Coordinates of C-alpha atoms in Angstrom, one line a residue:
Chain A
M1176 CA 96.0 36.9 -184.7
K1177 CA 92.3 37.1 -185.1
P1178 CA 90.4 34.5 -183.1
A1179 CA 87.8 32.6 -185.2
S1180 CA 84.3 33.2 -184.5
R1181 CA 82.9 31.5 -181.4
F1182 CA 79.8 30.6 -183.3
L1183 CA 78.8 28.4 -186.3
T1184 CA 76.6 30.1 -188.9
R1185 CA 73.6 28.3 -190.4
P1186 CA 73.1 28.2 -194.0
D1187 CA 69.5 29.3 -193.7
Q1188 CA 69.8 33.0 -194.7
V1189 CA 70.3 34.4 -198.1
G1190 CA 71.8 37.8 -199.2
V1191 CA 74.9 39.6 -198.2
V1192 CA 75.3 43.1 -196.7
H1193 CA 78.6 44.9 -197.2
M1194 CA 80.1 47.1 -194.5
T1195 CA 83.5 48.1 -193.1
L1196 CA 85.1 47.6 -189.7
D1197 CA 87.8 50.0 -189.0
G1198 CA 88.1 50.5 -192.8
E1199 CA 88.2 46.9 -193.6
A1200 CA 85.6 45.0 -195.4
L1201 CA 83.1 43.2 -193.4
T1202 CA 80.0 41.1 -194.7
A1203 CA 76.9 40.3 -192.9
R1204 CA 73.4 38.7 -193.3
P1205 CA 70.5 41.1 -194.0
G1206 CA 68.3 41.2 -190.9
D1207 CA 71.3 40.7 -188.4
T1208 CA 72.2 43.2 -185.8
V1209 CA 75.6 44.7 -185.9
A1210 CA 76.5 42.8 -182.6
A1211 CA 75.5 39.6 -184.3
A1212 CA 77.3 40.3 -187.5
L1213 CA 80.4 41.1 -185.5
L1214 CA 80.3 37.9 -183.4
A1215 CA 79.8 35.8 -186.6
H1216 CA 82.8 37.6 -188.2
S1217 CA 85.4 36.7 -185.4
G1218 CA 86.0 36.0 -181.9
A1219 CA 87.9 39.3 -181.3
A1220 CA 87.1 42.2 -179.1
S1221 CA 84.5 44.7 -180.4
R1222 CA 85.4 47.4 -177.8
Q1223 CA 87.7 48.2 -175.2
S1224 CA 86.2 49.2 -171.8
V1225 CA 86.9 52.4 -169.8
N1226 CA 90.1 50.8 -168.4
G1227 CA 91.1 49.3 -171.7
S1228 CA 90.1 45.7 -171.5
S1229 CA 88.7 43.7 -174.3
R1230 CA 84.9 43.4 -174.5
T1231 CA 82.6 41.9 -177.0
A1232 CA 78.7 42.1 -177.0
F1233 CA 77.1 40.4 -174.0
C1234 CA 73.6 40.6 -173.3
M1235 CA 72.2 40.9 -176.8
M1236 CA 69.1 42.6 -175.6
G1237 CA 69.8 46.2 -175.0
V1238 CA 70.6 45.9 -171.3
C1239 CA 74.4 45.8 -170.7
F1240 CA 75.9 48.3 -173.3
D1241 CA 78.8 46.1 -173.8
C1242 CA 78.2 46.3 -177.5
L1243 CA 78.7 50.0 -177.9
I1244 CA 80.3 51.0 -181.1
E1245 CA 80.6 54.0 -183.6
V1246 CA 78.2 53.5 -186.5
D1247 CA 78.6 56.0 -189.5
G1248 CA 80.3 58.4 -187.2
Q1249 CA 77.7 58.1 -184.2
P1250 CA 79.6 56.9 -181.2
N1251 CA 78.1 54.9 -178.4
T1252 CA 75.6 53.3 -180.7
Q1253 CA 74.1 49.9 -179.3
G1254 CA 75.2 47.3 -181.7
C1255 CA 72.8 44.6 -180.5
M1256 CA 69.8 47.1 -181.3
T1257 CA 71.1 48.3 -184.6
L1258 CA 70.3 46.4 -187.9
V1259 CA 73.1 46.0 -190.6
R1260 CA 72.9 48.2 -193.6
D1261 CA 74.7 48.1 -196.8
G1262 CA 77.6 50.8 -196.6
M1263 CA 77.6 50.9 -192.9
A1264 CA 81.0 52.2 -191.6
L1265 CA 81.7 50.7 -188.1
R1266 CA 84.5 51.7 -185.8
R1267 CA 85.5 50.0 -182.6
Q1268 CA 85.7 52.3 -179.5
R1269 CA 88.7 52.2 -177.3
G1270 CA 88.4 53.5 -173.7
L1271 CA 86.4 56.5 -172.7
R1272 CA 84.7 58.7 -175.3
D1273 CA 86.1 62.4 -175.7
I1274 CA 83.5 65.1 -176.4
A1275 CA 83.3 66.0 -180.0
R1276 CA 86.2 63.7 -181.0
S1277 CA 86.0 60.3 -182.2
D1278 CA 88.6 57.4 -182.5
A1279 CA 89.4 58.4 -186.0
D1280 CA 91.3 61.7 -184.7
A1281 CA 92.4 60.1 -181.4
Chain B
M1212 CA 42.6 64.9 -175.7
R1213 CA 44.6 61.8 -175.4
D1214 CA 46.7 60.2 -178.3
A1215 CA 45.6 56.7 -177.4
D1216 CA 43.4 54.9 -175.0
L1217 CA 46.6 52.8 -174.0
I1218 CA 50.1 52.6 -174.5
I1219 CA 51.8 49.2 -174.0
I1220 CA 55.5 49.1 -173.5
G1221 CA 56.9 45.9 -174.6
A1222 CA 56.0 43.5 -177.5
G1223 CA 56.7 40.2 -175.8
P1224 CA 54.3 37.5 -174.7
A1225 CA 52.5 39.8 -172.0
G1226 CA 52.4 42.9 -174.4
M1227 CA 51.2 41.1 -177.5
A1228 CA 48.6 39.2 -175.7
A1229 CA 47.3 42.4 -173.9
A1230 CA 47.2 44.2 -177.2
A1231 CA 45.2 41.7 -179.0
T1232 CA 42.7 41.5 -176.0
A1233 CA 42.5 45.4 -175.7
A1234 CA 42.1 46.0 -179.3
E1235 CA 39.5 43.3 -179.6
G1236 CA 37.6 45.2 -176.7
G1237 CA 37.7 48.3 -178.7
A1238 CA 40.7 50.2 -177.3
Q1239 CA 43.0 52.4 -179.6
L1240 CA 46.4 51.6 -178.5
L1241 CA 50.1 52.3 -179.1
L1242 CA 52.5 49.4 -178.8
L1243 CA 56.1 50.3 -178.3
D1244 CA 59.1 47.9 -178.3
E1245 CA 62.8 48.7 -178.3
Q1246 CA 63.6 45.7 -180.6
P1247 CA 63.4 45.7 -184.4
R1248 CA 60.7 43.3 -184.5
A1249 CA 57.8 41.9 -182.1
G1250 CA 58.2 38.7 -179.9
G1251 CA 60.2 39.9 -176.9
Q1252 CA 63.1 37.8 -176.0
I1253 CA 61.3 34.4 -175.7
Y1254 CA 59.4 34.6 -178.9
R1255 CA 62.3 36.7 -180.5
D1256 CA 61.8 37.0 -184.4
V1257 CA 59.4 34.1 -184.5
G1258 CA 57.3 36.2 -186.9
V1259 CA 60.1 36.3 -189.6
N1260 CA 61.7 33.0 -189.0
G1261 CA 58.8 30.7 -190.2
D1262 CA 59.9 27.2 -190.3
T1263 CA 63.4 27.8 -191.0
R1264 CA 64.8 27.0 -187.4
P1265 CA 62.9 24.0 -186.2
F1266 CA 65.5 23.1 -183.7
L1267 CA 64.1 25.9 -181.6
G1268 CA 61.4 23.7 -180.8
K1269 CA 57.3 23.8 -180.6
D1270 CA 57.3 26.2 -177.5
Y1271 CA 59.0 28.9 -179.6
A1272 CA 56.9 28.3 -182.6
A1273 CA 53.9 28.8 -180.4
G1274 CA 54.5 32.5 -180.3
R1275 CA 53.7 33.1 -184.0
P1276 CA 50.0 33.5 -183.6
L1277 CA 50.6 36.3 -180.9
V1278 CA 52.8 38.1 -183.4
G1279 CA 50.3 37.6 -186.1
A1280 CA 47.3 39.0 -183.9
L1281 CA 49.1 42.3 -183.8
D1282 CA 47.8 43.0 -187.3
A1283 CA 44.5 44.3 -186.1
P1284 CA 42.5 47.5 -186.3
G1285 CA 43.0 49.5 -183.1
I1286 CA 46.7 48.6 -182.8
T1287 CA 49.7 51.0 -183.9
A1288 CA 52.9 49.1 -183.4
E1289 CA 56.3 51.0 -183.3
F1290 CA 59.4 49.1 -183.1
G1291 CA 63.1 50.3 -182.5
A1292 CA 61.2 52.6 -180.0
T1293 CA 63.1 53.2 -176.8
V1294 CA 61.0 54.5 -173.9
W1295 CA 63.1 56.7 -171.6
R1296 CA 60.6 58.4 -169.4
I1297 CA 57.0 57.8 -168.1
E1298 CA 55.4 60.7 -166.4
T1299 CA 52.6 60.9 -164.0
G1300 CA 49.7 62.0 -166.2
R1301 CA 50.4 58.9 -168.5
R1302 CA 52.8 60.7 -170.7
V1303 CA 55.4 58.3 -172.2
V1304 CA 58.5 59.8 -173.8
W1305 CA 60.2 57.6 -176.3
S1306 CA 63.0 57.8 -178.9
R1307 CA 63.6 56.3 -182.4
D1308 CA 66.4 57.1 -184.7
G1309 CA 67.7 59.7 -182.5
I1310 CA 64.3 61.7 -182.2
S1311 CA 62.1 61.7 -179.1
Q1312 CA 58.5 62.2 -178.9
V1313 CA 55.8 62.5 -176.2
T1314 CA 52.5 60.2 -176.4
T1315 CA 49.8 60.6 -173.9
A1316 CA 47.2 58.0 -173.1
H1317 CA 44.5 57.0 -170.5
H1318 CA 46.4 54.1 -169.5
V1319 CA 50.0 52.6 -169.6
L1320 CA 50.8 49.0 -169.5
L1321 CA 54.5 48.1 -168.7
A1322 CA 55.3 44.7 -170.3
G1323 CA 59.2 45.1 -170.2
G1324 CA 59.7 41.6 -169.2
A1325 CA 63.0 40.2 -167.7
Q1326 CA 66.7 40.3 -168.0
E1327 CA 69.2 37.5 -167.2
R1328 CA 70.6 37.7 -163.7
P1329 CA 74.2 38.9 -163.7
V1330 CA 76.4 36.1 -162.8
P1331 CA 79.7 37.8 -161.8
F1332 CA 82.9 35.6 -161.2
P1333 CA 86.6 36.2 -162.1
G1334 CA 86.7 36.5 -165.9
W1335 CA 83.1 37.1 -166.6
T1336 CA 84.0 40.1 -168.7
L1337 CA 86.3 38.4 -171.2
P1338 CA 85.3 38.0 -174.9
G1339 CA 84.1 34.4 -175.1
V1340 CA 81.9 34.6 -171.9
M1341 CA 78.2 35.4 -172.2
P1342 CA 74.9 35.0 -170.7
A1343 CA 73.4 31.6 -172.2
G1344 CA 69.9 33.5 -173.0
A1345 CA 72.1 35.9 -175.0
A1346 CA 73.4 33.1 -177.0
Q1347 CA 69.8 31.7 -177.5
I1348 CA 68.9 35.2 -178.7
L1349 CA 71.7 34.9 -181.4
M1350 CA 70.2 31.5 -182.3
K1351 CA 66.8 32.8 -182.8
S1352 CA 67.8 36.2 -184.4
A1353 CA 70.8 35.3 -186.4
G1354 CA 70.9 31.6 -186.8
L1355 CA 74.3 31.6 -185.0
L1356 CA 75.1 28.4 -183.1
P1357 CA 77.4 28.4 -180.2
R1358 CA 80.6 26.4 -181.1
D1359 CA 81.8 23.6 -178.5
A1360 CA 80.3 25.7 -175.9
V1361 CA 80.4 25.1 -172.2
L1362 CA 76.9 25.7 -170.5
A1363 CA 77.3 26.7 -166.8
G1364 CA 75.0 27.7 -163.9
S1365 CA 71.6 26.6 -163.1
G1366 CA 68.1 26.6 -164.2
P1367 CA 65.8 25.0 -166.9
L1368 CA 67.0 27.5 -169.6
L1369 CA 70.3 25.7 -169.7
Y1370 CA 68.6 22.3 -170.3
L1371 CA 66.3 23.8 -173.1
I1372 CA 69.4 25.4 -174.8
A1373 CA 71.5 22.3 -174.6
A1374 CA 68.5 20.2 -176.3
Q1375 CA 68.2 23.0 -178.9
L1376 CA 72.0 22.8 -179.7
I1377 CA 71.7 19.1 -179.9
D1378 CA 68.8 19.3 -182.3
A1379 CA 70.7 21.8 -184.3
G1380 CA 73.7 19.6 -184.6
A1381 CA 76.0 21.7 -182.5
P1382 CA 75.9 19.9 -179.0
P1383 CA 77.5 21.8 -176.1
R1384 CA 80.9 20.3 -174.9
A1385 CA 79.7 20.1 -171.3
L1386 CA 76.9 21.1 -168.8
V1387 CA 78.2 22.4 -165.5
E1388 CA 75.4 22.9 -162.8
T1389 CA 75.7 24.7 -159.6
Q1390 CA 72.6 23.1 -158.0
T1391 CA 73.2 20.2 -155.5
A1392 CA 71.5 17.1 -154.6
G1393 CA 70.5 18.9 -151.3
M1394 CA 68.7 21.8 -153.1
M1395 CA 66.7 19.3 -155.3
L1396 CA 65.7 17.4 -152.1
G1397 CA 64.6 20.7 -150.5
A1398 CA 62.5 21.6 -153.4
S1399 CA 60.8 18.6 -153.6
R1400 CA 58.5 19.7 -150.8
H1401 CA 56.7 21.8 -153.5
L1402 CA 56.1 19.0 -155.7
P1403 CA 52.5 18.3 -154.7
R1404 CA 51.7 21.8 -155.9
T1405 CA 53.9 21.2 -159.0
L1406 CA 51.7 18.3 -160.1
R1407 CA 49.2 20.9 -161.5
A1408 CA 52.0 21.8 -163.7
A1409 CA 52.9 18.1 -164.6
P1410 CA 53.2 19.0 -168.4
T1411 CA 56.1 21.5 -167.7
L1412 CA 57.7 19.1 -165.4
F1413 CA 57.7 16.4 -168.0
K1414 CA 59.1 18.6 -170.7
G1415 CA 61.9 19.4 -168.4
L1416 CA 62.7 15.7 -167.7
A1417 CA 62.5 15.0 -171.5
L1418 CA 65.1 17.7 -172.1
I1419 CA 67.4 16.1 -169.5
R1420 CA 67.0 12.6 -171.2
K1421 CA 68.0 14.0 -174.5
I1422 CA 71.1 15.6 -173.0
R1423 CA 71.9 12.3 -171.3
A1424 CA 71.3 10.4 -174.7
A1425 CA 73.5 12.8 -176.6
G1426 CA 76.4 11.9 -174.2
V1427 CA 77.0 15.7 -173.1
A1428 CA 79.3 15.7 -170.0
R1429 CA 77.4 16.9 -167.0
H1430 CA 78.7 18.1 -163.7
T1431 CA 76.5 19.1 -160.7
G1432 CA 77.2 20.8 -157.4
A1433 CA 79.9 23.1 -159.2
S1434 CA 81.4 26.0 -157.6
G1435 CA 84.3 28.3 -157.5
F1436 CA 83.7 29.6 -161.2
K1437 CA 86.8 31.1 -162.8
A1438 CA 87.5 32.0 -166.4
V1439 CA 90.9 33.0 -168.2
A1440 CA 91.8 33.8 -171.7
T1441 CA 94.0 31.4 -173.6
E1442 CA 96.9 32.6 -176.0
N1443 CA 94.4 31.9 -178.9
G1444 CA 91.4 33.7 -177.5
D1445 CA 89.7 30.6 -176.0
I1446 CA 88.4 30.5 -172.5
E1447 CA 90.0 28.2 -169.9
F1448 CA 87.0 27.6 -167.4
G1449 CA 87.9 26.5 -164.0
F1450 CA 85.5 25.1 -161.2
T1451 CA 85.2 22.7 -158.5
A1452 CA 82.7 19.8 -158.5
K1453 CA 82.6 16.9 -155.8
G1454 CA 85.8 17.9 -154.4
R1455 CA 87.8 17.9 -157.6
A1456 CA 89.1 20.9 -159.7
H1457 CA 88.2 20.8 -163.2
R1458 CA 89.4 22.8 -166.2
L1459 CA 87.6 23.0 -169.4
V1460 CA 88.9 25.0 -172.6
T1461 CA 85.9 26.3 -174.8
P1462 CA 85.5 29.2 -177.4
L1463 CA 82.4 30.0 -175.5
L1464 CA 81.4 29.9 -171.7
L1465 CA 77.7 30.5 -171.5
T1466 CA 76.6 31.1 -168.0
H1467 CA 73.0 31.4 -166.5
Q1468 CA 71.3 31.8 -163.0
G1469 CA 67.8 32.5 -164.1
V1470 CA 66.1 35.7 -165.0
V1471 CA 64.8 38.6 -163.0
P1472 CA 62.3 41.2 -163.6
A1473 CA 63.6 44.3 -165.6
T1474 CA 62.5 46.9 -163.1
H1475 CA 64.3 50.3 -164.2
M1476 CA 61.1 51.4 -165.9
S1477 CA 58.7 50.7 -163.1
R1478 CA 61.0 52.1 -160.5
A1479 CA 61.6 55.4 -162.4
A1480 CA 57.8 55.6 -162.8
G1481 CA 57.5 55.6 -159.1
V1482 CA 55.8 52.4 -158.4
A1483 CA 56.3 50.8 -155.0
H1484 CA 58.6 47.6 -155.2
D1485 CA 59.7 45.1 -152.6
W1486 CA 62.3 42.4 -152.5
C1487 CA 61.2 38.7 -153.4
E1488 CA 63.3 36.5 -151.2
A1489 CA 62.3 33.3 -153.4
Q1490 CA 63.4 34.8 -156.5
Q1491 CA 66.2 37.0 -155.1
S1492 CA 65.1 40.0 -157.0
F1493 CA 63.2 43.5 -156.8
R1494 CA 59.6 43.4 -158.1
P1495 CA 56.9 45.9 -158.4
K1496 CA 53.9 45.5 -156.1
T1497 CA 50.9 44.8 -158.4
D1498 CA 47.3 43.7 -157.6
T1499 CA 45.4 40.7 -159.2
W1500 CA 44.9 42.8 -162.4
G1501 CA 48.6 43.9 -162.6
G1502 CA 47.4 47.5 -161.3
T1503 CA 49.9 49.4 -159.3
D1504 CA 49.9 52.3 -156.9
A1505 CA 50.7 54.6 -159.7
P1506 CA 47.6 56.0 -161.3
G1507 CA 46.9 54.5 -164.7
L1508 CA 49.9 52.2 -164.6
H1509 CA 49.4 48.3 -164.8
I1510 CA 52.4 45.9 -165.1
A1511 CA 52.1 42.4 -166.6
G1512 CA 54.4 39.5 -167.4
D1513 CA 57.9 38.8 -166.2
G1514 CA 58.6 42.3 -165.3
A1515 CA 56.0 41.9 -162.3
G1516 CA 57.8 38.7 -161.1
I1517 CA 59.1 35.8 -163.0
G1518 CA 56.4 33.4 -164.3
G1519 CA 57.5 32.6 -167.8
A1520 CA 55.7 33.0 -171.2
E1521 CA 52.6 31.3 -170.5
A1522 CA 51.9 33.2 -167.4
A1523 CA 52.8 36.5 -169.1
Q1524 CA 50.2 35.9 -171.7
A1525 CA 47.5 35.3 -169.1
A1526 CA 48.7 38.3 -167.1
G1527 CA 48.7 40.4 -170.1
R1528 CA 45.2 39.5 -171.1
L1529 CA 43.9 40.1 -167.3
A1530 CA 45.5 43.6 -167.4
A1531 CA 43.9 44.4 -170.8
L1532 CA 40.6 43.3 -169.5
D1533 CA 40.7 45.6 -166.4
I1534 CA 42.0 48.5 -168.4
L1535 CA 38.9 48.0 -170.9
H1536 CA 36.8 48.1 -167.8
R1537 CA 38.4 51.3 -166.6
L1538 CA 37.9 52.9 -170.0
D1539 CA 34.2 52.0 -169.8
L1540 CA 34.4 49.5 -172.8
L1541 CA 33.6 46.6 -170.5
G1542 CA 31.4 46.0 -167.5
E1543 CA 32.6 44.8 -164.3
E1544 CA 30.8 41.5 -164.5
A1545 CA 31.8 40.8 -168.0
R1546 CA 35.5 41.7 -167.0
D1547 CA 35.2 39.1 -164.2
Q1548 CA 33.7 36.6 -166.4
K1549 CA 36.2 36.9 -169.4
A1550 CA 39.0 36.7 -166.8
A1551 CA 38.2 33.3 -165.3
A1552 CA 40.1 31.3 -168.0
D1553 CA 43.1 33.5 -167.7
R1554 CA 43.2 33.2 -164.1
A1555 CA 43.1 29.4 -164.2
A1556 CA 45.7 29.5 -166.9
L1557 CA 47.9 32.1 -164.8
D1558 CA 47.5 29.7 -161.7
R1559 CA 48.6 26.6 -163.7
A1560 CA 51.5 28.3 -165.3
L1561 CA 52.7 29.5 -161.8
A1562 CA 52.1 26.2 -160.0
I1563 CA 55.7 24.9 -161.0
R1564 CA 57.4 28.2 -159.7
P1565 CA 57.9 27.4 -156.0
F1566 CA 59.7 24.1 -157.1
L1567 CA 62.1 25.9 -159.7
D1568 CA 62.8 28.7 -157.4
A1569 CA 63.9 26.2 -154.8
A1570 CA 65.7 23.7 -156.9
Y1571 CA 67.7 26.2 -158.9
P1572 CA 68.8 29.1 -156.5
P1573 CA 71.5 31.3 -157.4
P1574 CA 74.6 30.5 -155.2
R1575 CA 76.0 33.1 -152.8
E1576 CA 79.2 33.3 -154.8
F1577 CA 77.4 35.1 -157.7
L1578 CA 74.9 37.0 -155.5
A1579 CA 77.6 38.5 -153.0
P1580 CA 81.0 38.0 -154.7
E1581 CA 84.4 38.9 -153.1
G1582 CA 87.9 39.9 -154.3
D1583 CA 88.7 41.1 -157.7
T1584 CA 85.4 39.9 -159.3
I1585 CA 84.2 42.8 -161.2
V1586 CA 80.6 43.7 -160.1
C1587 CA 79.9 47.0 -162.2
R1588 CA 80.9 46.0 -165.9
C1589 CA 80.7 49.5 -167.1
E1590 CA 83.0 51.4 -164.7
E1591 CA 85.1 48.2 -163.8
I1592 CA 84.3 48.3 -159.9
T1593 CA 85.1 45.1 -158.2
A1594 CA 83.5 43.3 -155.2
T1595 CA 86.5 44.6 -153.0
D1596 CA 85.9 48.2 -153.9
I1597 CA 82.2 47.9 -153.2
R1598 CA 83.1 46.2 -149.8
R1599 CA 85.8 48.9 -149.0
S1600 CA 83.2 51.6 -149.5
L1601 CA 81.0 49.8 -146.9
D1602 CA 83.9 49.7 -144.5
E1603 CA 84.4 53.4 -145.0
G1604 CA 80.7 54.2 -144.1
A1605 CA 78.5 53.9 -147.2
N1606 CA 75.3 52.6 -145.8
G1607 CA 73.2 52.0 -148.9
P1608 CA 73.0 51.7 -152.7
R1609 CA 73.3 55.4 -153.3
Q1610 CA 76.3 55.9 -151.2
V1611 CA 78.0 53.0 -152.7
K1612 CA 77.3 54.5 -156.2
T1613 CA 78.8 58.0 -155.1
A1614 CA 81.8 56.5 -153.6
T1615 CA 82.7 53.9 -156.3
R1616 CA 80.8 54.9 -159.3
A1617 CA 79.2 51.4 -159.5
G1618 CA 76.1 51.9 -161.4
M1619 CA 77.0 55.1 -163.1
G1620 CA 77.9 53.8 -166.6
P1621 CA 75.8 53.6 -169.7
C1622 CA 73.7 50.5 -168.3
Q1623 CA 72.6 52.6 -165.4
G1624 CA 73.0 49.7 -162.8
R1625 CA 71.1 47.0 -164.7
M1626 CA 74.2 44.7 -164.6
C1627 CA 75.3 45.4 -161.1
D1628 CA 72.2 46.7 -158.8
L1629 CA 71.4 43.2 -157.6
T1630 CA 75.1 42.3 -156.8
V1631 CA 75.4 45.6 -155.0
R1632 CA 72.4 44.6 -153.1
G1633 CA 73.7 41.2 -152.5
I1634 CA 76.9 42.5 -151.1
L1635 CA 75.2 44.9 -148.8
A1636 CA 72.9 42.1 -147.6
A1637 CA 75.9 39.9 -146.9
C1638 CA 77.5 42.7 -145.0
G1639 CA 74.4 43.2 -142.7
T1640 CA 72.4 45.8 -144.2
P1641 CA 69.8 44.7 -146.9
P1642 CA 68.9 48.0 -148.6
S1643 CA 65.5 49.2 -149.8
T1644 CA 64.8 49.3 -153.6
P1645 CA 67.4 51.3 -155.3
R1646 CA 66.0 54.5 -157.3
A1647 CA 66.1 54.6 -160.9
R1648 CA 65.7 58.0 -162.7
S1649 CA 64.7 59.3 -166.0
P1650 CA 66.2 59.1 -168.7
I1651 CA 66.3 55.4 -167.9
K1652 CA 68.3 54.9 -171.3
P1653 CA 71.0 57.4 -172.6
V1654 CA 69.6 60.1 -174.6
K1655 CA 71.9 62.6 -176.5
L1656 CA 71.7 66.2 -175.3
G1657 CA 70.9 67.4 -178.8
E1658 CA 67.9 65.0 -178.6
L1659 CA 66.6 66.5 -175.4
A1660 CA 67.0 70.0 -176.7
A1661 CA 65.0 69.2 -179.9
L1662 CA 62.2 67.8 -177.6
A1663 CA 62.0 71.2 -175.6
S1664 CA 61.1 73.0 -178.9
Y1665 CA 58.8 70.1 -179.9
Q1666 CA 56.9 70.7 -176.5
E1667 CA 56.8 74.5 -176.9
T1668 CA 55.1 74.1 -180.4
S1669 CA 52.7 71.3 -179.3
T1670 CA 51.3 72.7 -176.1

């Protein structure tokens, strides 16, 4: 089951950005960061730690690196520092990164 | 030949105020900030929000003129720009969109601000537990409002966020504070000095009145924080207050124990630091202009010691005046004359700090946690792991790091440095300031390699 977002969204922004998360459609507001878009989308984990425990974005200011995510094939991108873009393909990371191999092939 | 007179790193209150003053004085400057837009965290996105989020209040809107003032001749501002190295000789290496470049200047001003103090307790890594300031960033930058949140910890920011949520129509479920009546009483000896900051004090009292009037449940003297995930993904937050165990279920537990200077950049730049007992944090040693022992390097704002946005603006302007003087763009007398108003503003803004530091101290359970509490979030190293490494002979932060991997993850110790220091101090060996090394943000090897060829062609 997907936990509901832990946030209420305000109707003060217009427009919509279309992206994918692990291949599934995801919409966001223009000007949002990837991390904010994911937190608005659901309360579920957006990453698994080195030991496989669930994490979501944490500090929202580029300090903690808990928001790491694969963006358009680039792993370990800071979701809280990256603005959403139409067509962006996001993939959640699970555990440690392998060199030259992404979750898609794992 | 230098690329600029001055490079300012950080476009928050200190950096923006310094940029305006330096440009007005005739300096050519480069302003770098890691975020997509100007404002820092306190004025995050204030330039683009306009009047759309009035619940954030007047103090937030007050940041707008600072952002507007960046549109001035002499200021080149680059956003999404991550500085990962500052070299002696005032060379700043920064990265954007996967490409690094080097910029040189006669002076560098660090205005990197603060980060929230880590608040480690069992369950603080779970989805649904966040720093309160992080939630406020989401309110400012994305218009997201925490749903039925519990605010827990200590400090004036919790009152401000609670009041903002009430005004936005999404009041928090409860406010759980760790400070005790005894701490408040002890802090009251600072009140005579605080009278000079009476407006700030009254603002705080007005926030508390608003929270009371909204009927938000409030606990004080809370301890023994613990969070577990419920079956549907909510957080069950347990704590003890007034001898009773409490349990609150919430989608979002927001914790806070104040903010601390972000010192990775100043430490990696080789600036001398010391330990500030009152603020339980490391901070760089600076003179009255923000000058440091590193030639050509000034530091202003919360990165030099926590003082808040108004103090940061005054300190930013003071640093800029001194830099203008050193650039021969401003005489010594003119510098001192222009500085008078900012010195007075700085004193006024700092007058409330001794009271706040004493009234809202971070409790020991967060400074030196025990048991299975995770200390290093990146590598998932617990307090027990750290304490065991001490028993086995580790005698300082570097040996703890080597023995346990605490601090070796992508955040490079930003989330655990202070906690490792706290545990070392609790075990009898308060360490000196830990080292930070370049690159102070992760950089891909390919980006480093590309930089090497860039340097060859440009020298």
